Amino acid sequence: MGGDDALLPVEPVFLKSLRDHVYGLVRDAILAGRLKGGEKLNERHLASQLGISTTPLKEALRVLESEGLVRSEPRRGIYITFNAGQAEEMMLARAALESMIARQAAKRVKDEDVALMRALIVEMRAGLETVDVLQLIALNERFHNVIHEASGCSYLRRLQGGQNIYTHAARLSVLSEERERFLAVEEHEAIANAIAAREPDLAERLMRDHVIRSGEKHLLRV
Amino acid sequence: MGGDDALLPVEPVFLKSLRDHVYGLVRDAILAGRLKGGEKLNERHLASQLGISTTPLKEALRVLESEGLVRSEPRRGIYITFNAGQAEEMMLARAALESMIARQAAKRVKDEDVALMRALIVEMRAGLETVDVLQLIALNERFHNVIHEASGCSYLRRLQGGQNIYTHAARLSVLSEERERFLAVEEHEAIANAIAAREPDLAERLMRDHVIRSGEKHLLRV
DNA sequence: TCGGAGAAATTGATATATCAAGTTTCAGAT
DNA sequence: ATCTGAAACTTGATATATCAATTTCTCCGA
């Protein structure tokens, strides 16, 4: 079992429910590698370590299990199942879902959404000069959000969100490369053009390739 | 809140854990429409109705929430969020993930997998004559399973499995149409050929179109 | 009649106790 | 020395009790 410092007790700061808080803590610990694949978790031990009872922890672990990050064997224990291979598959899942969202967006996009996308592209180009990586990350997210909104696919969006496993550090690292920043803007512009032209097939393909190419860069940083 | 007959008490047949059993019961009730969108669930009431305590029920509800079928509002209640729109999006999610799996399969497929696929196609063609719908359903599943195995993508497969919402009745109904049976075999053969030819782009596109076309037929039966 | 303050009821959130399946340990026979 | 099996221990599964936020109801005053 992992060292007792892999997870620290929860502070009495109840921003949200304990179970949600704990869910985030354990999920982050798994994705950051502080809890490694194959490691065994003990519900009671973990609960007391976190300073909570087992009830909210059980609920959090059940969610993590349904997401495929851990596997629960009845009366045996909970094992971390996340590994590098799964990280790559989660990236592929994100590519599949994000490209389906782009396809739907290309079918339903409104002119005002197109205007928003184009405005963001302009901002991104400007950001290439200033090299404010934090701002580029934010612009990146806003760009994808505009497409999500335009698609009207709330379920796909939610499912896609669950496949995000990149840390802030990885994002910073990737976008610190000048070539990556340039490529990202080029690809975003191509995607925006395909959606604006109402070409679902093209938008889907460009988005898939963008997520996979960019994703492979991120996976290297882990 | 739903009528007291929407869900019946669990039998003392513990094939699996109570939480898994209850999870299946509630999920089926939602997908079958016995628990309708917008309906409010009461944890205590539902637990006593099922003859169990709230602990396993809470865990089951948390999983359903992470799947997006219900939404839990702290200290307010649990509301069914599933509706026709989400059903369509789940079909699209299945198309996106299944087509990504087909893409990976086309990259990694082994000759023995190809042989398996071709054998199943032959069986399907034969099945067209005998019109044994149950057997066709089974062949259908085996065909998709071969592709899943060939892809080596266990996570994508699992995620895709969570998007299956068609009832057995809907499957029966759809495959009872002669034209649908014919189309399905044709599409399966085209997919098999694309994978055998190691053409990821083609396999992905064909699989996506197949799942969407067939899915829209299923959604009409609900 | 209307409206708001506050008490009562409701209900999910959390904690704790109990149950039962699985694992480990170790005495005792071969 | 090795194998067997029963007892002790672990641990997740389940049940129950308690807590606290929210809603609903009630009643008094304008």
XYZ file of C-alpha atoms (C1' of nucleotides) in Angstrom:
504
model
C 0.000 0.000 0.000
C 1.156 3.564 -0.701
C 3.055 5.702 1.768
C 0.964 7.548 4.319
C 1.912 10.811 2.654
C 0.332 9.927 -0.690
C -2.874 11.542 0.525
C -3.203 14.102 3.287
C -6.209 14.551 5.605
C -9.006 16.732 4.259
C -9.159 20.216 5.687
C -12.417 21.245 7.384
C -13.105 23.444 4.375
C -16.368 22.145 2.972
C -16.484 23.818 -0.398
C -18.517 20.895 -1.607
C -19.589 17.599 -0.143
C -16.955 15.360 1.387
C -17.522 12.685 -1.195
C -16.901 15.100 -4.077
C -13.843 16.495 -2.363
C -12.441 13.062 -1.661
C -13.269 11.948 -5.180
C -11.142 14.779 -6.538
C -8.309 14.085 -4.121
C -8.056 10.403 -4.974
C -8.539 10.983 -8.700
C -5.762 13.558 -8.790
C -3.507 11.302 -6.748
C -4.024 8.502 -9.269
C -3.551 10.670 -12.353
C -0.496 12.368 -10.868
C 1.016 8.973 -10.121
C 1.107 9.409 -6.338
C -1.097 6.329 -6.228
C 0.411 3.917 -8.714
C -1.193 1.236 -10.852
C -1.587 -2.083 -9.047
C -1.521 -0.441 -5.637
C -4.102 -1.646 -3.119
C -6.335 0.688 -1.161
C -7.935 -0.064 2.193
C -11.248 1.673 2.752
C -10.906 2.010 6.513
C -7.283 2.969 6.454
C -7.839 5.544 3.735
C -10.908 6.934 5.479
C -9.123 7.394 8.795
C -6.105 8.801 7.008
C -8.395 11.381 5.418
C -10.142 11.948 8.732
C -13.586 10.949 7.451
C -15.912 7.985 7.722
C -16.133 5.261 5.108
C -19.533 6.289 3.744
C -18.492 9.249 1.577
C -15.268 7.443 0.666
C -17.180 4.405 -0.555
C -19.304 6.613 -2.785
C -16.211 8.309 -4.216
C -14.525 4.965 -4.852
C -17.615 3.644 -6.611
C -17.493 6.592 -9.018
C -13.796 6.068 -9.646
C -14.553 2.434 -10.315
C -17.233 3.300 -12.859
C -14.705 5.567 -14.549
C -12.276 2.688 -14.755
C -9.530 4.196 -12.584
C -9.854 1.569 -9.831
C -11.305 -1.919 -9.579
C -13.120 -3.169 -6.515
C -12.972 -6.860 -5.664
C -15.675 -7.776 -3.150
C -14.177 -8.343 0.302
C -10.697 -8.289 -1.169
C -9.783 -4.706 -1.708
C -9.652 -1.822 -4.151
C -6.857 -1.804 -6.695
C -5.604 1.062 -8.823
C -5.943 0.030 -12.454
C -4.862 3.234 -14.173
C -1.645 2.986 -16.165
C 0.124 4.463 -19.185
C -1.864 2.355 -21.632
C -5.134 3.573 -20.188
C -3.897 7.148 -20.301
C -3.384 6.770 -24.036
C -6.812 5.207 -24.462
C -8.390 8.066 -22.533
C -6.703 10.431 -24.943
C -8.175 8.453 -27.849
C -11.592 8.538 -26.171
C -11.291 12.284 -25.898
C -10.367 12.481 -29.579
C -13.348 10.327 -30.540
C -15.836 12.308 -28.462
C -14.424 15.741 -29.178
C -14.474 15.037 -32.910
C -18.070 13.836 -32.722
C -18.909 17.079 -30.925
C -17.156 19.041 -33.679
C -19.186 17.114 -36.254
C -22.439 18.044 -34.551
C -21.256 21.621 -34.178
C -20.635 21.822 -37.920
C -24.245 20.804 -38.454
C -25.833 23.228 -36.012
C -23.418 26.134 -35.669
C -24.921 29.622 -35.684
C -23.301 32.680 -37.209
C -22.688 34.196 -33.793
C -20.725 31.093 -32.764
C -18.591 31.451 -35.871
C -17.899 35.043 -34.977
C -16.839 33.986 -31.479
C -14.490 31.346 -32.847
C -12.883 33.752 -35.285
C -12.397 36.320 -32.553
C -10.651 33.729 -30.415
C -8.395 32.751 -33.295
C -7.355 36.381 -33.665
C -6.589 36.546 -29.949
C -4.575 33.346 -30.194
C -2.490 34.718 -33.050
C -1.787 37.798 -30.993
C -0.929 35.582 -28.031
C 1.704 33.836 -30.126
C 3.791 37.010 -29.913
C 3.349 37.828 -26.254
C 4.027 34.223 -25.274
C 1.716 34.358 -22.268
C 1.276 30.622 -21.853
C -1.381 30.920 -19.160
C -3.472 33.074 -21.429
C -3.025 30.647 -24.308
C -4.256 27.807 -22.128
C -7.329 29.847 -21.232
C -7.963 30.766 -24.886
C -7.583 27.135 -25.823
C -10.252 26.143 -23.371
C -12.588 28.928 -24.443
C -12.211 27.878 -28.083
C -13.198 24.307 -27.342
C -16.046 25.531 -25.165
C -17.500 27.589 -28.004
C -17.589 24.448 -30.138
C -19.177 22.503 -27.302
C -21.876 25.113 -26.916
C -22.470 25.248 -30.652
C -22.892 21.478 -30.791
C -25.671 21.514 -28.218
C -24.436 18.111 -27.038
C -24.405 18.360 -23.250
C -24.036 14.635 -22.638
C -21.147 14.205 -25.074
C -19.526 17.232 -23.521
C -19.821 15.777 -20.057
C -18.524 12.381 -21.152
C -15.632 14.056 -22.915
C -14.797 16.060 -19.809
C -14.255 12.838 -17.899
C -11.418 11.918 -20.251
C -9.299 14.932 -19.336
C -6.231 13.711 -17.522
C -3.587 16.274 -18.345
C -2.115 18.186 -15.459
C -1.649 21.913 -15.506
C 2.100 21.303 -15.481
C 1.884 19.204 -18.641
C -0.135 21.895 -20.401
C 2.363 24.527 -19.413
C 5.221 22.392 -20.602
C 3.665 21.575 -23.976
C 2.627 25.110 -24.829
C 6.048 26.403 -23.856
C 7.323 25.095 -27.158
C 7.040 27.687 -29.899
C 6.388 25.109 -32.604
C 3.527 23.633 -30.558
C 1.925 27.036 -30.070
C 2.120 27.685 -33.810
C 0.685 24.270 -34.708
C -2.150 24.632 -32.218
C -3.294 27.925 -33.679
C -3.058 26.601 -37.232
C -5.124 23.546 -36.345
C -7.671 25.584 -34.434
C -8.110 27.874 -37.397
C -8.586 24.951 -39.770
C -11.193 23.459 -37.419
C -12.978 26.795 -37.128
C -13.052 27.115 -40.910
C -14.471 23.626 -41.352
C -17.216 24.292 -38.819
C -17.951 27.688 -40.321
C -18.226 26.057 -43.746
C -20.662 23.521 -42.267
C -18.498 20.570 -43.243
C -19.091 17.898 -40.567
C -16.773 15.283 -42.052
C -13.860 17.682 -42.350
C -14.422 19.220 -38.907
C -14.566 15.782 -37.322
C -11.364 14.630 -38.972
C -9.422 17.795 -38.199
C -10.530 17.757 -34.569
C -9.631 14.107 -34.147
C -6.169 14.620 -35.594
C -5.666 17.743 -33.496
C -6.568 16.029 -30.231
C -4.454 12.977 -30.999
C -1.398 14.911 -32.129
C -1.569 17.308 -29.214
C -2.446 14.470 -26.834
C 0.603 12.460 -27.761
C 2.747 15.455 -26.888
C 1.087 15.678 -23.485
C 1.450 11.979 -22.773
C 5.198 12.258 -23.282
C 5.401 14.696 -20.356
C 4.084 12.160 -17.858
C -42.476 10.838 -7.453
C -43.041 7.562 -9.318
C -45.676 5.037 -8.409
C -44.726 2.429 -5.857
C -44.804 -0.218 -8.563
C -42.049 1.375 -10.660
C -39.495 -0.781 -8.846
C -40.144 -4.020 -6.989
C -38.277 -5.217 -3.879
C -35.089 -7.153 -4.534
C -35.320 -10.903 -4.147
C -32.969 -12.513 -1.623
C -30.975 -13.853 -4.548
C -27.523 -12.392 -4.116
C -25.910 -13.169 -7.447
C -23.736 -10.126 -6.971
C -23.519 -7.375 -4.404
C -26.649 -5.482 -3.519
C -25.252 -2.258 -4.893
C -24.543 -3.806 -8.288
C -27.948 -5.425 -8.359
C -29.702 -2.227 -7.393
C -27.615 -0.277 -9.878
C -28.888 -2.544 -12.652
C -32.473 -2.328 -11.446
C -32.557 1.457 -11.334
C -30.617 1.843 -14.582
C -33.008 -0.461 -16.432
C -35.991 1.312 -14.917
C -34.666 4.631 -16.203
C -33.779 3.384 -19.692
C -37.073 1.531 -20.019
C -38.933 4.698 -19.060
C -40.483 3.302 -15.879
C -38.654 6.117 -14.112
C -39.183 9.175 -16.273
C -37.007 12.215 -16.818
C -37.530 14.931 -14.213
C -38.845 12.468 -11.650
C -37.500 12.840 -8.100
C -36.118 9.926 -6.128
C -36.063 9.698 -2.350
C -33.139 7.695 -0.998
C -34.918 6.390 2.097
C -38.164 5.681 0.366
C -36.449 3.884 -2.501
C -34.235 1.919 -0.104
C -37.140 0.692 1.996
C -39.146 -0.016 -1.150
C -36.277 -2.229 -2.324
C -35.945 -3.721 1.140
C -32.335 -2.600 1.635
C -30.459 0.060 3.564
C -29.387 3.347 2.073
C -25.667 2.529 1.933
C -25.626 0.280 -1.150
C -28.310 2.428 -2.760
C -26.238 5.585 -2.310
C -23.291 3.904 -4.002
C -25.469 2.800 -6.912
C -26.941 6.292 -7.274
C -23.478 7.838 -7.278
C -22.492 5.629 -10.206
C -25.674 6.500 -12.080
C -24.884 10.140 -11.433
C -21.381 9.806 -12.841
C -22.937 8.196 -15.917
C -25.227 11.179 -16.287
C -28.524 9.322 -15.863
C -29.438 11.131 -12.633
C -28.377 14.335 -10.945
C -27.956 14.669 -7.204
C -28.580 18.011 -5.557
C -27.100 18.119 -2.044
C -29.808 17.895 0.584
C -32.462 18.377 -2.080
C -32.931 15.107 -3.852
C -31.989 12.957 -6.809
C -33.573 13.752 -10.145
C -33.772 11.598 -13.253
C -32.090 13.514 -16.064
C -32.240 10.933 -18.825
C -34.426 11.873 -21.784
C -34.805 11.329 -25.528
C -32.113 13.871 -26.359
C -29.610 12.138 -24.121
C -30.538 8.788 -25.638
C -29.559 10.157 -29.037
C -26.320 11.580 -27.657
C -25.488 8.243 -26.071
C -25.959 6.667 -29.470
C -23.581 9.258 -30.950
C -21.085 8.550 -28.159
C -21.282 4.890 -29.011
C -20.666 5.710 -32.661
C -17.668 7.860 -31.788
C -16.089 5.287 -29.483
C -16.927 2.236 -31.572
C -15.467 3.891 -34.648
C -12.291 4.798 -32.760
C -12.049 1.163 -31.700
C -12.469 0.081 -35.332
C -9.711 2.515 -36.296
C -7.336 0.987 -33.774
C -8.378 -2.499 -34.827
C -7.464 -1.683 -38.425
C -3.998 -0.740 -37.209
C -3.365 -3.802 -35.060
C -5.543 -6.559 -36.473
C -3.974 -10.007 -36.816
C -4.698 -12.461 -39.588
C -6.524 -14.773 -37.217
C -8.899 -11.944 -36.272
C -9.609 -11.353 -39.936
C -10.415 -15.034 -40.369
C -12.823 -14.855 -37.423
C -14.574 -11.831 -38.873
C -14.955 -13.420 -42.281
C -16.348 -16.601 -40.725
C -18.934 -14.556 -38.859
C -19.931 -12.733 -42.032
C -20.541 -16.087 -43.713
C -22.699 -17.167 -40.777
C -24.629 -13.907 -40.950
C -25.340 -14.364 -44.640
C -26.627 -17.842 -43.902
C -28.695 -16.416 -41.058
C -30.394 -14.045 -43.476
C -32.215 -17.033 -44.947
C -33.225 -18.817 -41.754
C -34.422 -15.544 -40.216
C -33.481 -16.598 -36.690
C -33.437 -13.125 -35.164
C -32.039 -14.266 -31.832
C -29.097 -15.882 -33.563
C -28.521 -12.759 -35.666
C -28.390 -10.657 -32.501
C -25.802 -13.024 -31.043
C -23.737 -12.996 -34.249
C -23.909 -9.218 -34.277
C -22.463 -9.061 -30.796
C -19.757 -11.591 -31.564
C -18.734 -9.618 -34.642
C -18.317 -6.417 -32.683
C -16.487 -8.335 -29.954
C -13.923 -9.649 -32.422
C -13.177 -6.071 -33.448
C -12.927 -5.016 -29.814
C -10.454 -7.794 -29.092
C -8.447 -6.968 -32.177
C -8.208 -3.317 -31.158
C -6.647 -4.186 -27.804
C -8.426 -1.145 -26.346
C -9.914 -2.379 -23.095
C -10.709 1.085 -21.733
C -12.429 2.282 -24.902
C -14.368 -0.954 -24.958
C -15.532 -0.466 -21.417
C -16.482 3.150 -22.003
C -18.359 2.163 -25.122
C -20.225 -0.541 -23.228
C -21.661 2.110 -20.929
C -23.397 3.756 -23.869
C -25.535 0.736 -24.694
C -29.132 1.608 -23.974
C -31.104 -0.499 -26.420
C -33.484 -3.008 -24.939
C -33.701 -6.560 -26.149
C -37.173 -5.768 -27.430
C -35.853 -2.929 -29.590
C -33.156 -5.177 -31.048
C -35.706 -7.836 -31.858
C -37.971 -5.303 -33.459
C -35.273 -3.736 -35.616
C -33.784 -6.979 -36.897
C -37.240 -8.280 -37.717
C -37.186 -6.091 -40.794
C -35.739 -7.887 -43.771
C -34.197 -4.740 -45.226
C -32.446 -4.004 -41.923
C -30.987 -7.504 -41.754
C -29.657 -7.123 -45.282
C -28.173 -3.696 -44.613
C -26.522 -4.849 -41.402
C -24.732 -7.712 -43.114
C -23.619 -5.489 -45.987
C -22.232 -2.896 -43.583
C -20.532 -5.492 -41.441
C -18.846 -6.950 -44.478
C -17.631 -3.531 -45.608
C -16.240 -2.864 -42.139
C -14.530 -6.242 -42.043
C -12.971 -5.567 -45.430
C -11.675 -2.170 -44.338
C -10.125 -3.622 -41.204
C -8.666 -6.548 -43.131
C -7.155 -4.082 -45.604
C -5.629 -2.171 -42.691
C -7.399 1.053 -43.634
C -8.056 2.895 -40.335
C -9.755 5.927 -41.877
C -12.175 3.851 -43.897
C -12.922 1.444 -41.050
C -13.604 4.326 -38.712
C -15.961 6.051 -41.128
C -17.863 2.901 -42.016
C -18.279 1.919 -38.390
C -19.471 5.379 -37.418
C -22.045 5.459 -40.199
C -23.167 1.939 -39.351
C -23.706 2.670 -35.662
C -25.515 5.930 -36.376
C -27.768 4.537 -39.073
C -28.627 1.453 -37.060
C -28.915 3.505 -33.888
C -31.456 5.869 -35.374
C -33.596 2.869 -36.233
C -33.399 1.678 -32.624
C -34.226 5.081 -31.183
C -37.441 5.157 -33.180
C -38.649 2.060 -31.309
C -38.554 3.767 -27.938
C -56.032 38.942 2.888
C -51.265 38.933 2.744
C -46.675 38.198 4.236
C -43.005 36.902 6.924
C -40.828 34.806 11.016
C -40.121 30.620 13.116
C -41.183 25.928 14.354
C -41.713 21.272 12.503
C -40.907 17.929 9.102
C -38.100 16.156 5.350
C -34.067 14.451 3.440
C -29.486 13.906 1.837
C -24.760 13.815 4.248
C -21.999 11.716 7.429
C -20.610 8.628 11.174
C -20.653 4.279 13.482
C -21.816 -0.522 14.339
C -22.429 -5.133 12.660
C -22.061 -8.919 9.227
C -19.834 -12.144 6.426
C -16.415 -13.447 2.998
C -11.572 -13.954 2.394
C -6.756 -14.249 4.157
C -3.299 -15.467 7.332
C -1.338 -17.994 10.990
C 0.002 -21.864 13.371
C -0.759 -26.146 15.871
C -0.805 -30.992 14.847
C -0.589 -35.020 12.016
C 2.051 -37.493 8.462
C 10.030 -30.763 6.638
C 5.445 -30.481 4.638
C 0.663 -30.482 4.399
C -3.884 -29.713 6.497
C -7.467 -27.281 8.664
C -9.418 -24.622 12.090
C -9.185 -20.337 14.569
C -8.008 -15.493 14.503
C -7.744 -11.574 11.840
C -8.829 -8.405 7.849
C -11.780 -6.065 5.202
C -15.380 -4.830 2.174
C -20.689 -5.135 2.480
C -24.585 -3.810 4.769
C -27.481 -1.715 8.321
C -28.573 1.858 11.516
C -28.109 6.202 13.949
C -27.100 11.041 13.920
C -26.333 15.614 11.753
C -27.491 19.577 9.216
C -29.449 21.969 5.199
C -33.791 22.706 2.950
C -38.486 22.862 2.565
C -43.052 23.128 4.314
C -46.353 24.454 7.483
C -48.312 27.484 10.854
C -49.569 31.378 13.018
C -49.274 36.086 14.216
C -49.241 40.902 12.820
C -50.056 44.585 9.460
